[in-house]
Coordinates of C-alpha atoms in Angstrom, one line a residue:
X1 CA 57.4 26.3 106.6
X2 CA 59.2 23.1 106.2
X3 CA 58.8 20.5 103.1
X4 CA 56.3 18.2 105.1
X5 CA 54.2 21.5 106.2
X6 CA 54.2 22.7 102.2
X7 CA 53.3 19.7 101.0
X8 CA 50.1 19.2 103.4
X9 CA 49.2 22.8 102.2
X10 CA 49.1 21.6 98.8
X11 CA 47.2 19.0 99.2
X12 CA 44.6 21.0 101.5
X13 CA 44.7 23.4 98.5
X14 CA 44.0 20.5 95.8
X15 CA 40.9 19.5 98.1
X16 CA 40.1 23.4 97.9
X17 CA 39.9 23.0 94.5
X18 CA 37.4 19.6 94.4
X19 CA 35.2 22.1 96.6
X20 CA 34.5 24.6 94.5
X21 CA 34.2 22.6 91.6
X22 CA 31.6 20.4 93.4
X23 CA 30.0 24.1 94.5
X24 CA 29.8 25.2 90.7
X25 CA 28.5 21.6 89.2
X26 CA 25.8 21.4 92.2
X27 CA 24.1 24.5 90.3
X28 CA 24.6 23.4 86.6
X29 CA 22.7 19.7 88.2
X30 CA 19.7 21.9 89.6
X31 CA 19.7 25.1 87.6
X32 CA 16.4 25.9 85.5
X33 CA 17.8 28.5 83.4
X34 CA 19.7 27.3 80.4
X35 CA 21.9 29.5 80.2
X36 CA 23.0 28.0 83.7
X37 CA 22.7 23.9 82.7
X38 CA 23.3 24.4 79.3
X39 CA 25.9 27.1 78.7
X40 CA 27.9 27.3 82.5
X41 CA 27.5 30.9 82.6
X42 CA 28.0 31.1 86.2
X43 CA 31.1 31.0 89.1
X44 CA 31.6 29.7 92.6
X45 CA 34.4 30.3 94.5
X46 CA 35.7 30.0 98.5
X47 CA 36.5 33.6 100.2
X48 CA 38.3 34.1 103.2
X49 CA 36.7 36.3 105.9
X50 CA 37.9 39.4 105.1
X51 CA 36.6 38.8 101.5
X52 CA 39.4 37.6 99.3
X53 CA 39.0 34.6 97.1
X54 CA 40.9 31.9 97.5
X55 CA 39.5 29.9 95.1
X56 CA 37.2 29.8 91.8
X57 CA 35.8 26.7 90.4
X58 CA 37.0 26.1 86.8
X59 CA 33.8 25.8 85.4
X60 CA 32.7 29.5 84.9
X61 CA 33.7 32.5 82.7
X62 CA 35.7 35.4 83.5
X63 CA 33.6 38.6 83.6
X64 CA 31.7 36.5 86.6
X65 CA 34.5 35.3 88.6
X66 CA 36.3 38.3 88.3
X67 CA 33.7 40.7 89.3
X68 CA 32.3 37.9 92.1
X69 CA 36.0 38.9 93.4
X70 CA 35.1 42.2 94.3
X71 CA 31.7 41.9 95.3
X72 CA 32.0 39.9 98.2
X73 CA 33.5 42.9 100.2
X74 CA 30.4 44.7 99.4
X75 CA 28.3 42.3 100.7
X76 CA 30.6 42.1 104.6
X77 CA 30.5 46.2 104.6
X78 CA 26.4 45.9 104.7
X79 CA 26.6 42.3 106.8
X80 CA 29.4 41.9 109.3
X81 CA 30.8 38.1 108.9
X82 CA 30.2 38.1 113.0
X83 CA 26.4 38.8 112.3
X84 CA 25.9 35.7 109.7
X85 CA 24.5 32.6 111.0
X86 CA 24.1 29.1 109.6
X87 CA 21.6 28.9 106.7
X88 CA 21.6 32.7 105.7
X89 CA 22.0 33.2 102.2
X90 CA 22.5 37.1 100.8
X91 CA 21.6 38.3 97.2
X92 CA 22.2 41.2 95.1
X93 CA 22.2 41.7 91.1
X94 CA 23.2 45.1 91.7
X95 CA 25.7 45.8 88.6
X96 CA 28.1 48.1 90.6
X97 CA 28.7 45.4 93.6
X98 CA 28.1 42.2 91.5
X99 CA 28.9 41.5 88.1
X100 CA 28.0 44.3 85.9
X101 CA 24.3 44.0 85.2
X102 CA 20.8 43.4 86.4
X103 CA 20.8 39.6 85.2
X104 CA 23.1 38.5 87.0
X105 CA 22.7 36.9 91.0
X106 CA 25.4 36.8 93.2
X107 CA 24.9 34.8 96.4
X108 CA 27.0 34.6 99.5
X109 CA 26.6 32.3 102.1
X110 CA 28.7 31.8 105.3
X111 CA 30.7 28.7 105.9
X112 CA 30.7 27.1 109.4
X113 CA 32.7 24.8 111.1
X114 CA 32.5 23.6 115.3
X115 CA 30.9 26.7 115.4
X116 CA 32.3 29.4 114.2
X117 CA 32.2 30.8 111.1
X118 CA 35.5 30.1 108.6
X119 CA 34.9 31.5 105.4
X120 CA 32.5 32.5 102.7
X121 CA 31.0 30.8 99.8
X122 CA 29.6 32.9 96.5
X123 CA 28.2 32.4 93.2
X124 CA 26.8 34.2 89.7
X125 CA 24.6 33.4 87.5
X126 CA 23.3 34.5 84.6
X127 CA 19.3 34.2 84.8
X128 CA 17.1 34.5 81.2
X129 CA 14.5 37.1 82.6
X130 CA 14.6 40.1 85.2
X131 CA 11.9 41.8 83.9
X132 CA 11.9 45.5 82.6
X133 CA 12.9 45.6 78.8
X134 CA 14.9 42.4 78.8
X135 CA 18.3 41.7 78.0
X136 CA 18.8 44.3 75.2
X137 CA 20.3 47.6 75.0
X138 CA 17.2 49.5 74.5
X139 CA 17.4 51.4 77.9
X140 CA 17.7 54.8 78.7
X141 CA 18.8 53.8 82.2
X142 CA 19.5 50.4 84.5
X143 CA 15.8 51.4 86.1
X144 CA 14.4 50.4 82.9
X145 CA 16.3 47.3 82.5
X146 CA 14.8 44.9 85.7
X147 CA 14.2 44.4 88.7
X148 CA 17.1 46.0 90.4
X149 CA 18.0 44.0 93.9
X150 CA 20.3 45.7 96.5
X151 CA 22.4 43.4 99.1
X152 CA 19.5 41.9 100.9
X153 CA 19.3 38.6 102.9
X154 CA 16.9 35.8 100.9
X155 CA 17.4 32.9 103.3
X156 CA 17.3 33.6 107.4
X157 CA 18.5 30.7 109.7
X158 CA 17.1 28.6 107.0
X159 CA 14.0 29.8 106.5
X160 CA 13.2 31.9 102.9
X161 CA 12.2 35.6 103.1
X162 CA 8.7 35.3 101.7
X163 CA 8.1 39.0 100.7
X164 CA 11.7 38.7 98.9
X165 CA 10.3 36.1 97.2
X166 CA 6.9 37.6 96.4
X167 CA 8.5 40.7 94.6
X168 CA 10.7 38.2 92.9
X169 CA 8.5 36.5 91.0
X170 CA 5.9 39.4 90.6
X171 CA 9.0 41.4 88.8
X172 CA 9.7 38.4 85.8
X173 CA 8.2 37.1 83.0
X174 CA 9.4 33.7 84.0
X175 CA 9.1 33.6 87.6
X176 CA 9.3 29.5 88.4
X177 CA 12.7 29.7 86.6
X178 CA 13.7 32.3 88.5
X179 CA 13.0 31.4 92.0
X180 CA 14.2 28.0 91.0
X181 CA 18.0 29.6 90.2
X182 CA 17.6 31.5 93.7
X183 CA 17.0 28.6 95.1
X184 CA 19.9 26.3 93.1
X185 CA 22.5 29.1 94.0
X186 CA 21.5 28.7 97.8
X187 CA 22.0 25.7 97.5
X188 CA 25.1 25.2 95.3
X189 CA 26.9 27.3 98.6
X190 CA 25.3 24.5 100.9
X191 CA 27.3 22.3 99.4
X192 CA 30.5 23.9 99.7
X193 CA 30.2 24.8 103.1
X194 CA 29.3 21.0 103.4
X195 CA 32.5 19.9 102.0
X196 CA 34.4 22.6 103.0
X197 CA 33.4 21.2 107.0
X198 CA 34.1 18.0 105.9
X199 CA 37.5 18.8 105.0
X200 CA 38.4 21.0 107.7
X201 CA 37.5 18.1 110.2
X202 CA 39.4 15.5 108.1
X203 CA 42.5 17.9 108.3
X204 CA 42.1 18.9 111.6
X205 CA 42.0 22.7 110.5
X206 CA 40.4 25.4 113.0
X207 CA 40.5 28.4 110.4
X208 CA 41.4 29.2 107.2
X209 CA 43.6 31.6 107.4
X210 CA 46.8 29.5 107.1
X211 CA 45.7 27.9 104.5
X212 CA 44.9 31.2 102.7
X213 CA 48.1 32.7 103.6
X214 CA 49.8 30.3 101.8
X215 CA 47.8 30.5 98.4
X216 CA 47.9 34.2 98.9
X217 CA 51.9 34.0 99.4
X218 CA 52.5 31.4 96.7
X219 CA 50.1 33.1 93.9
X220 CA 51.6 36.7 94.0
X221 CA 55.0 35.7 94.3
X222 CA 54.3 33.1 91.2
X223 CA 53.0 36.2 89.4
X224 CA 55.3 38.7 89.8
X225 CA 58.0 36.3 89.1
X226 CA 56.3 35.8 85.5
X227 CA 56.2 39.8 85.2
X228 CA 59.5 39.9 85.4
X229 CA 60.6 38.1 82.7
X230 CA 58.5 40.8 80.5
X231 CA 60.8 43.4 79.0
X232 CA 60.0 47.0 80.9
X233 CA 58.3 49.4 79.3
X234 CA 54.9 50.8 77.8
X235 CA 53.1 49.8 74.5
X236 CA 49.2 51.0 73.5
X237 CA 46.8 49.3 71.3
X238 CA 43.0 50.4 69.9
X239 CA 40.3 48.4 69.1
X240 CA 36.7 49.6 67.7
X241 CA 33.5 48.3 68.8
X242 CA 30.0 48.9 66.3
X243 CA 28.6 50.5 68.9
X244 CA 25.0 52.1 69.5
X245 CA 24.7 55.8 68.4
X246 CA 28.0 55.8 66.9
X247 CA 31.2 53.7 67.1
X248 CA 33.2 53.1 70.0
X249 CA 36.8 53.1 70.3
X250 CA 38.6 51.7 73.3
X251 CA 42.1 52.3 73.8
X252 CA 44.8 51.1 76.1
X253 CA 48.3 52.3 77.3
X254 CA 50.4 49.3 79.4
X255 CA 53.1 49.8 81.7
X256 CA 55.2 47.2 82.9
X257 CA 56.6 47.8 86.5
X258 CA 59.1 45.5 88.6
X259 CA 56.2 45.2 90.9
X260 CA 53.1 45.0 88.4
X261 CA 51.3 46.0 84.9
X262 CA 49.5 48.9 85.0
X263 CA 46.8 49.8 82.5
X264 CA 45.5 53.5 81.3
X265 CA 42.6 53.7 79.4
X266 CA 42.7 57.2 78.3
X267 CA 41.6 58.2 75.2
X268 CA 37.8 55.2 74.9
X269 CA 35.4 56.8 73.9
X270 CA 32.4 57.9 76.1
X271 CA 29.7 57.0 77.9
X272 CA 26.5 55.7 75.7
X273 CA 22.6 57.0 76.2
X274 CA 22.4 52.7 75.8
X275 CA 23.3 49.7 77.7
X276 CA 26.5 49.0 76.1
X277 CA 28.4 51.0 78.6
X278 CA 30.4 48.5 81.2
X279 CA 30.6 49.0 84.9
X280 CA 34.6 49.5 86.6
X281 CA 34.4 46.2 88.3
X282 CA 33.8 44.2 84.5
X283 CA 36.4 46.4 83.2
X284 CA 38.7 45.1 85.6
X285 CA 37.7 41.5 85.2
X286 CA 37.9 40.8 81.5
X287 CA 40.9 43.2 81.4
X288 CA 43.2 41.0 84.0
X289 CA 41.9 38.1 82.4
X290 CA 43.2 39.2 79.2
X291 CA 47.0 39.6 80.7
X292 CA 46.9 36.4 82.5
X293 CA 46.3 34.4 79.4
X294 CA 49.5 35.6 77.7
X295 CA 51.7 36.9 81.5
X296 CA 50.5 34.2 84.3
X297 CA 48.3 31.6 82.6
X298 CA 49.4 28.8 84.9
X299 CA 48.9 30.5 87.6
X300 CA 45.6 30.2 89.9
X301 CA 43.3 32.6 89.8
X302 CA 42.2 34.5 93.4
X303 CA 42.8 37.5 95.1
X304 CA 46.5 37.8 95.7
X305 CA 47.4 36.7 91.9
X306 CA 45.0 39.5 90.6
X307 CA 46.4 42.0 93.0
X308 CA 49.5 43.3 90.5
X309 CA 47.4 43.9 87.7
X310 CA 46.0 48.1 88.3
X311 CA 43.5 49.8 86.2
X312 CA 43.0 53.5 85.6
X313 CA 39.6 53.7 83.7
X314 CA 38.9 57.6 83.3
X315 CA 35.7 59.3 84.6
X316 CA 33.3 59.7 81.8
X317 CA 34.5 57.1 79.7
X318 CA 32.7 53.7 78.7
X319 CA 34.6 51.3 80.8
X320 CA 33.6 53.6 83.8
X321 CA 30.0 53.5 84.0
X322 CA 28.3 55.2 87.0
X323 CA 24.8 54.8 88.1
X324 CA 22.1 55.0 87.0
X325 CA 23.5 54.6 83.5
X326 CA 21.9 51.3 81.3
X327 CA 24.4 48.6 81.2
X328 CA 22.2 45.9 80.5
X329 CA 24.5 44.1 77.3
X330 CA 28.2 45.4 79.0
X331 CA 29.6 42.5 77.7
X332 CA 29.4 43.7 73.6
X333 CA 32.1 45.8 74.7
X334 CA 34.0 44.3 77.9
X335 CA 34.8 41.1 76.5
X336 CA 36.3 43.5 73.8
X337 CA 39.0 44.1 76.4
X338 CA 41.0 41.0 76.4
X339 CA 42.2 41.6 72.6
X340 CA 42.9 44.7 73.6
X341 CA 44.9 43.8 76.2
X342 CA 46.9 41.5 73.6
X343 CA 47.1 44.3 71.2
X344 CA 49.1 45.9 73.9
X345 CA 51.2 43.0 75.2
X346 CA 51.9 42.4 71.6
X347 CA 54.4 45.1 71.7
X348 CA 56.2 43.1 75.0
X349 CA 56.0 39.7 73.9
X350 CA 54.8 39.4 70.3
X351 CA 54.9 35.4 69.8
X352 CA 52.4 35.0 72.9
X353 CA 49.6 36.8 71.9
X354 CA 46.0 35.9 69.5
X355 CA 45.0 37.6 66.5
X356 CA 42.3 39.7 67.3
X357 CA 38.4 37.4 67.8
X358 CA 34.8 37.7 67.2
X359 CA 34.8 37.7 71.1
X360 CA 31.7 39.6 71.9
X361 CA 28.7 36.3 72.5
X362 CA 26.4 36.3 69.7
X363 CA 23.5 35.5 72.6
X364 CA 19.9 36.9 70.8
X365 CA 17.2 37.5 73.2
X366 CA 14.2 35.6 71.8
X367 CA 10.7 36.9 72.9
X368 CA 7.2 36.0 71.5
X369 CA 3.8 35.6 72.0
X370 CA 1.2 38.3 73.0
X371 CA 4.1 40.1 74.4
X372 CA 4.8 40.9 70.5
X373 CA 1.9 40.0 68.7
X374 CA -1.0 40.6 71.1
X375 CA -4.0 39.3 70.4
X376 CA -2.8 37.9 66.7
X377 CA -0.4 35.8 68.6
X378 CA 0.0 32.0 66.9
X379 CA 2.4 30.9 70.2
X380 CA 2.5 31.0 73.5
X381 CA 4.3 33.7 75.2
X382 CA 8.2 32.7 75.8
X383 CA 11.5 34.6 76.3
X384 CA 14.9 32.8 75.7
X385 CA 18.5 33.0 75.0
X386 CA 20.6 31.1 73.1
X387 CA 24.7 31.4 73.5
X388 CA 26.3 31.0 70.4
X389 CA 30.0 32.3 68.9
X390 CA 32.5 32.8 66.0
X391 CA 35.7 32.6 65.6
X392 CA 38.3 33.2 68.2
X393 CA 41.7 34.7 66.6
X394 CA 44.4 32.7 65.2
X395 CA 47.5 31.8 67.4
X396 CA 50.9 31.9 67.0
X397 CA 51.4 28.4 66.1
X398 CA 47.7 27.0 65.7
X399 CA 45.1 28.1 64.0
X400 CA 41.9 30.0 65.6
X401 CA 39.1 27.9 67.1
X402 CA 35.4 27.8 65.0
X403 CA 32.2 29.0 67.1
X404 CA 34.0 28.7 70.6
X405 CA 33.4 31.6 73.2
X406 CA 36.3 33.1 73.6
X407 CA 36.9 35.0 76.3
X408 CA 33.4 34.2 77.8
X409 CA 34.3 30.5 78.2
X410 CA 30.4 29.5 78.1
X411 CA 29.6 26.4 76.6
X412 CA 27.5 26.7 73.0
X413 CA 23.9 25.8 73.9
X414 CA 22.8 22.9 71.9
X415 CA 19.6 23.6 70.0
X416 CA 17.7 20.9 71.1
X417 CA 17.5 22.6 75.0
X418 CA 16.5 26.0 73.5
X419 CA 13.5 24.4 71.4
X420 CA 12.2 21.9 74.4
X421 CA 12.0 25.0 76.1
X422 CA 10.7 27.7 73.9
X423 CA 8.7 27.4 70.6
X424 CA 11.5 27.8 68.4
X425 CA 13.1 26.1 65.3
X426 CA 16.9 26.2 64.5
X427 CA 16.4 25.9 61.1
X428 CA 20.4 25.7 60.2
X429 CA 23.3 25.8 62.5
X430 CA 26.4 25.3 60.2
X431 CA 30.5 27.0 60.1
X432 CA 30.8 29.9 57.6
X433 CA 32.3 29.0 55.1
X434 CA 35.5 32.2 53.9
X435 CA 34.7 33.9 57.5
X436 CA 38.4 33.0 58.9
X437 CA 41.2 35.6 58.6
X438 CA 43.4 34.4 56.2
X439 CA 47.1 33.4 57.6
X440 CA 50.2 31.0 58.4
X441 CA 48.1 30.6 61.0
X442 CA 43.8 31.0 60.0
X443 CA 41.2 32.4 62.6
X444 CA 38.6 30.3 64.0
X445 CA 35.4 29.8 61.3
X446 CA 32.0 31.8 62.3
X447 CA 28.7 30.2 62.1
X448 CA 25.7 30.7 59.9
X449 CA 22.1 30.2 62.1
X450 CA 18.7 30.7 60.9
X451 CA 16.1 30.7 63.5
X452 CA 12.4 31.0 63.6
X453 CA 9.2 30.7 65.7
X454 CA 7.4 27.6 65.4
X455 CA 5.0 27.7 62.6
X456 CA 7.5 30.7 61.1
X457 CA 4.9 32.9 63.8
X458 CA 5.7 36.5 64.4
X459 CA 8.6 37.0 66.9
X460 CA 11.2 39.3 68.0
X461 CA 15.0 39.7 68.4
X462 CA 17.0 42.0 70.8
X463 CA 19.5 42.1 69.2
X464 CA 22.9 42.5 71.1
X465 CA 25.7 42.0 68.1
X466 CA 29.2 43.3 67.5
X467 CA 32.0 43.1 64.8
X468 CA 30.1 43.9 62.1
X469 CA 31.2 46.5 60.4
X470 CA 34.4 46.6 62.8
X471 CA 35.5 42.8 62.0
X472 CA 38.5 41.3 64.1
X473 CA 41.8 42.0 62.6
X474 CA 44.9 39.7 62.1
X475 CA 49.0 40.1 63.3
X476 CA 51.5 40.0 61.7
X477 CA 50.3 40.4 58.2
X478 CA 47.5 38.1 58.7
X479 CA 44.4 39.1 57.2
X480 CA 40.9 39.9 59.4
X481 CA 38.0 37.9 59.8
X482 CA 34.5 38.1 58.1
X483 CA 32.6 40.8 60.1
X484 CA 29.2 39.7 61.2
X485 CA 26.0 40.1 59.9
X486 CA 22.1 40.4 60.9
X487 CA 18.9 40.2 58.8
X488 CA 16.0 38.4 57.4
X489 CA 15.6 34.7 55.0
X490 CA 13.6 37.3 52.2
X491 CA 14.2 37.4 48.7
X492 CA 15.9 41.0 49.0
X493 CA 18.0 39.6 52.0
X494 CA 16.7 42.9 54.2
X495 CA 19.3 43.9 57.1
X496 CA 18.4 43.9 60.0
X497 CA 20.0 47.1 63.3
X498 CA 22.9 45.1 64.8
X499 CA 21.7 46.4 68.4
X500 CA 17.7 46.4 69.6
X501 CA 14.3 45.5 69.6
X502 CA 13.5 44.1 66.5
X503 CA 10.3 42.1 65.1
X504 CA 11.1 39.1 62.8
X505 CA 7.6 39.3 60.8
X506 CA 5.5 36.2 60.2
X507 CA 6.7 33.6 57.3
X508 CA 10.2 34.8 57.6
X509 CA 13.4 33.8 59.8
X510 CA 16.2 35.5 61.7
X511 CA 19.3 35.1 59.8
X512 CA 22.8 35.7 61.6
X513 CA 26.4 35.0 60.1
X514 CA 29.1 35.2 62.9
X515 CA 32.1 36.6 62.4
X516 CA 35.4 35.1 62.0
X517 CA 39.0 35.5 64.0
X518 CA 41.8 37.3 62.3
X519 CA 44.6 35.8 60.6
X520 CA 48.1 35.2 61.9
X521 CA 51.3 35.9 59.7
X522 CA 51.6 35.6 56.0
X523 CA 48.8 34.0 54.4
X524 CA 51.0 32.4 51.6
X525 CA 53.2 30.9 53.6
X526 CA 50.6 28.6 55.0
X527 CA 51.4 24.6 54.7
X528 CA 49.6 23.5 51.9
X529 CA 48.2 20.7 53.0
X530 CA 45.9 22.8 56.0
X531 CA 44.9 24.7 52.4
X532 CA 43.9 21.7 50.9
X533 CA 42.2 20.4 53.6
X534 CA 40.1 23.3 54.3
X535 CA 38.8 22.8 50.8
X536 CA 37.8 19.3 51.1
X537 CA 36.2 20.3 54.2
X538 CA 34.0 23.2 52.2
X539 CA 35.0 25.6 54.8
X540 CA 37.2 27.4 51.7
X541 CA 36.5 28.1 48.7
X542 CA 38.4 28.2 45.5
X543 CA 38.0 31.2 44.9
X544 CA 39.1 32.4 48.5
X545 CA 41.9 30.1 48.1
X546 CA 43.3 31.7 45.1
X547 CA 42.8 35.6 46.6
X548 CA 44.4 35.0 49.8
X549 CA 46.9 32.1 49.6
X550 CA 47.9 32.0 46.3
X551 CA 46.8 28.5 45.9

């Protein structure tokens, strides 16, 4: 390829980019769900037609893109690219070929250009209602969790698969929003395959398989030349999660090779009779996420640049799910992974890595109405979500960020969207104050929220939390964060179970305190002046100032 070839390709590759960013904002603009608009928990991305992706759209988190990598395959071995026609759209929220569980859809829809068909468009997104026991880990398996929807086609030639539709909307308690997201992720694809036509002709390109040679070519090369600058070897690292029945503990071997980093998870514990257990494919996602923050972060994200980071998740084991087994809430414990991963790479390259975060979302599943109350119901029937965080884990030379999603990447939902949508009051939304790990370096601050119906009526929580009693932990002598906790605004301050179906009775209010990051380095040698100025801000108190920085 000579210089005047390489540079058109990157320029082509640029525009690839404005593509499937325009694809992933076309569904936050039409969206119903909130946790679409509102939070971006969703991704989009271009695959070639063998189905590898080329490109992801930078708004979106990682357990979706990731997984969405995979799953287009699935979708081609049940629909041939040469059977696809314009305006089909295919659907699935099958948790082993999608994205881990039942409430998330992933489209595909064929791109055409003169013709013939050049590539693939797909998207995920994360809808607030399936059906079956709603997003909580209360099932025994993923039948009880929803509507479960194999690879099946939902638009032909343009024209909407009625009966699909019909069982859609007869399977949710909030079927308008639904077939409103089926309907925004068709047509988020449309307009990628719009623009992607629109380049093509512009450029004068017949395929894209030149064009996805060269990002393939370009991304793995870029990555292994970044693994080898890590010293060879193999470190391990352990995390616990609160778990369900008991607690879990996930554990991690790493092996850097000249031509990749291969990871063993022998030794996690295994599976759960609940939904916290995580399918392979999310495994994979949040776990080569979690190395290309600290190996290749630079580096785009798509098939070829994922291809020399290998897994070996063990039979039986959480991270291995196989059906039927619930996995309604995998993401309490997968988006565990990427601090785990760090714990290991800690060992290779110890100034690159993040204390340990709150990182599992702290999302609750609101539901009221005569769904709880029956007929002593004092609101209308509703189910929500709300995406909220704490504190992500300090970093080598900054502190942590307060109530960002870390690894999720999902946007905090403001308050106002949940309660125009949902008869709910967000009675106090504020940092937590002493919740950071202590260090040179602090962790991010959690968050305090109180919630209640309207009218303080009779609700109920699913609740889906972690790091409570296993808080995140600091590096290099920094200290941990404040572990989370769950309970009720009554005099006696009554706890609440961390995981499941709760009711929040009438007069009171949902109380949760988000945990903190961990610490980074020596608390005492922190500059003063961040001390001080933590104080001012009431985010430390004296006394906490004293205890852990000598102040």
């Amino acid at each position: 390829m000579d210089a005047m070839q390489a540079i058109n390709r990157q320029i082509q590759w640029n525009r690839l980019i404005a593509v499937v960013e325009e694809q992933a904002q076309t569904m936050i603009r039409t969206a119903f769900s909130t946790t679409v608009r509102e939070a971006g928990d969703l991704s989009a991305g271009i695959f070639d037609l063998q189905g590898r992706m080329m490109a992801q759209a930078v708004t979106g988190t990682p357990g979706h893109v990731n997984s969405m990598a995979e799953s287009v395959g699935h979708f081609l071995a049940k629909f041939p690219a040469h059977t696809m026609k314009p305006g089909d759209h295919y659907i699935t929220n099958d948790p082993w070929l999608g994205t881990g569980h039942l409430h998330d859809l992933t489209v595909v829809t064929p791109a055409f250009h003169d013709g013939r068909i050049v590539g693939l468009f797909a998207n995920t997104a994360h809808i607030i209602d399936i059906g079956g026991l709603g997003m909580g880990p209360e099932g025994r398996s993923v039948f009880e969790e929803g509507l479960y929807i194999p690879i099946v086609k939902c638009f032909d030639e343009g024209r909407a698969n009625d009966t699909f539709f019909d069982i859609l909307r007869a399977g949710s308690r909030t079927p308008v929003e639904l077939e409103g997201d089926v309907y925004s992720l068709c047509a988020c694809n449309d307009a990628g395959a719009r623009r992607l036509a629109e380049m093509m002709a512009e450029y004068r390109m017949d395929l894209l398989d030149d064009l996805a040679d060269f990002i393939f070519d370009s991304s793995l090369r870029a990555t292994l030349a970044e693994i080898a600058k890590l010293p060879r070897g193999r470190h391990s690292a352990e995390i616990r999660s609160d778990g369900y029945e008991a607690p879990v503990t996930l554990k991690a071997a790493m092996e850097v090779k000249e031509d990749g980093i291969e990871v063993d998870f022998a030794g996690t514990s295994g599976l759960s009779t609940r939904g916290i257990n995580v399918p392979p494919a999310y495994c994979r996602a949040y776990s080569c996420f979690g190395i290309k923050c600290v190996v290749a972060p630079e580096i785009p994200n798509n098939w070829a640049s994922l291809l020399p980071f290998r897994m070996t998740i063990p039979e039986g084991c959480i991270l291995n799910a196989p059906r039927p087994y619930p996995v309604s809430v995998r993401h309490v414990v997968g988006q565990l992974l990427p601090d785990l991963m760090m714990g290991c790479l800690e060992g290779f390259v110890p100034g690159r890595v993040n204390a340990e975060g709150s990182s599992a979302l702290w999302n609750p599943p609101l539901r009221g109405g005569a769904q709880v109350s029956g007929q002593a119901a004092e609101v209308d029937d509703f189910e929500i979500i709300t995406f909220n965080s704490g504190g992500t884990g300090a970093r080598p030379g900054k502190d942590g960020l307060d109530g960002i999603a870390f690894p999720s990447g999902v946007r905090t939902m403001p308050v106002e969207a949940t309660e125009n949508v949902a008869p709910v009051v967000f009675w106090r939304k504020e940092l937590r104050p002493d919740s950071a790990g202590p260090g040179r370096t602090r962790g991010g601050f959690g968050q305090i929220m109180e919630i209640s119906a309207k009218n303080e009526a009779e609700f109920a929580v699913n609740a889906i939390f972690d790091r409570v009693a296993n808080p995140p932990k600091g590096r290099q002598g920094g200290g941990d964060g404040a572990g989370g906790w769950v309970g009720l605004n009554d005099p006696n301050g009554t706890v609440l179970r961390t995981k499941g179906f709760q009711v929040v009775p009438k007069g009171r209010r949902l109380v949760l305190k988000l945990p903190g990051g961990g610490g980074m380095g020596d608390p005492r040698k922190r500059d003063r002046s961040m001390v001080e100025r933590d104080l001012a801000d009431g985010l430390l108190t004296p006394e906490a100032a004293r205890r852990d920085y000598g102040y």
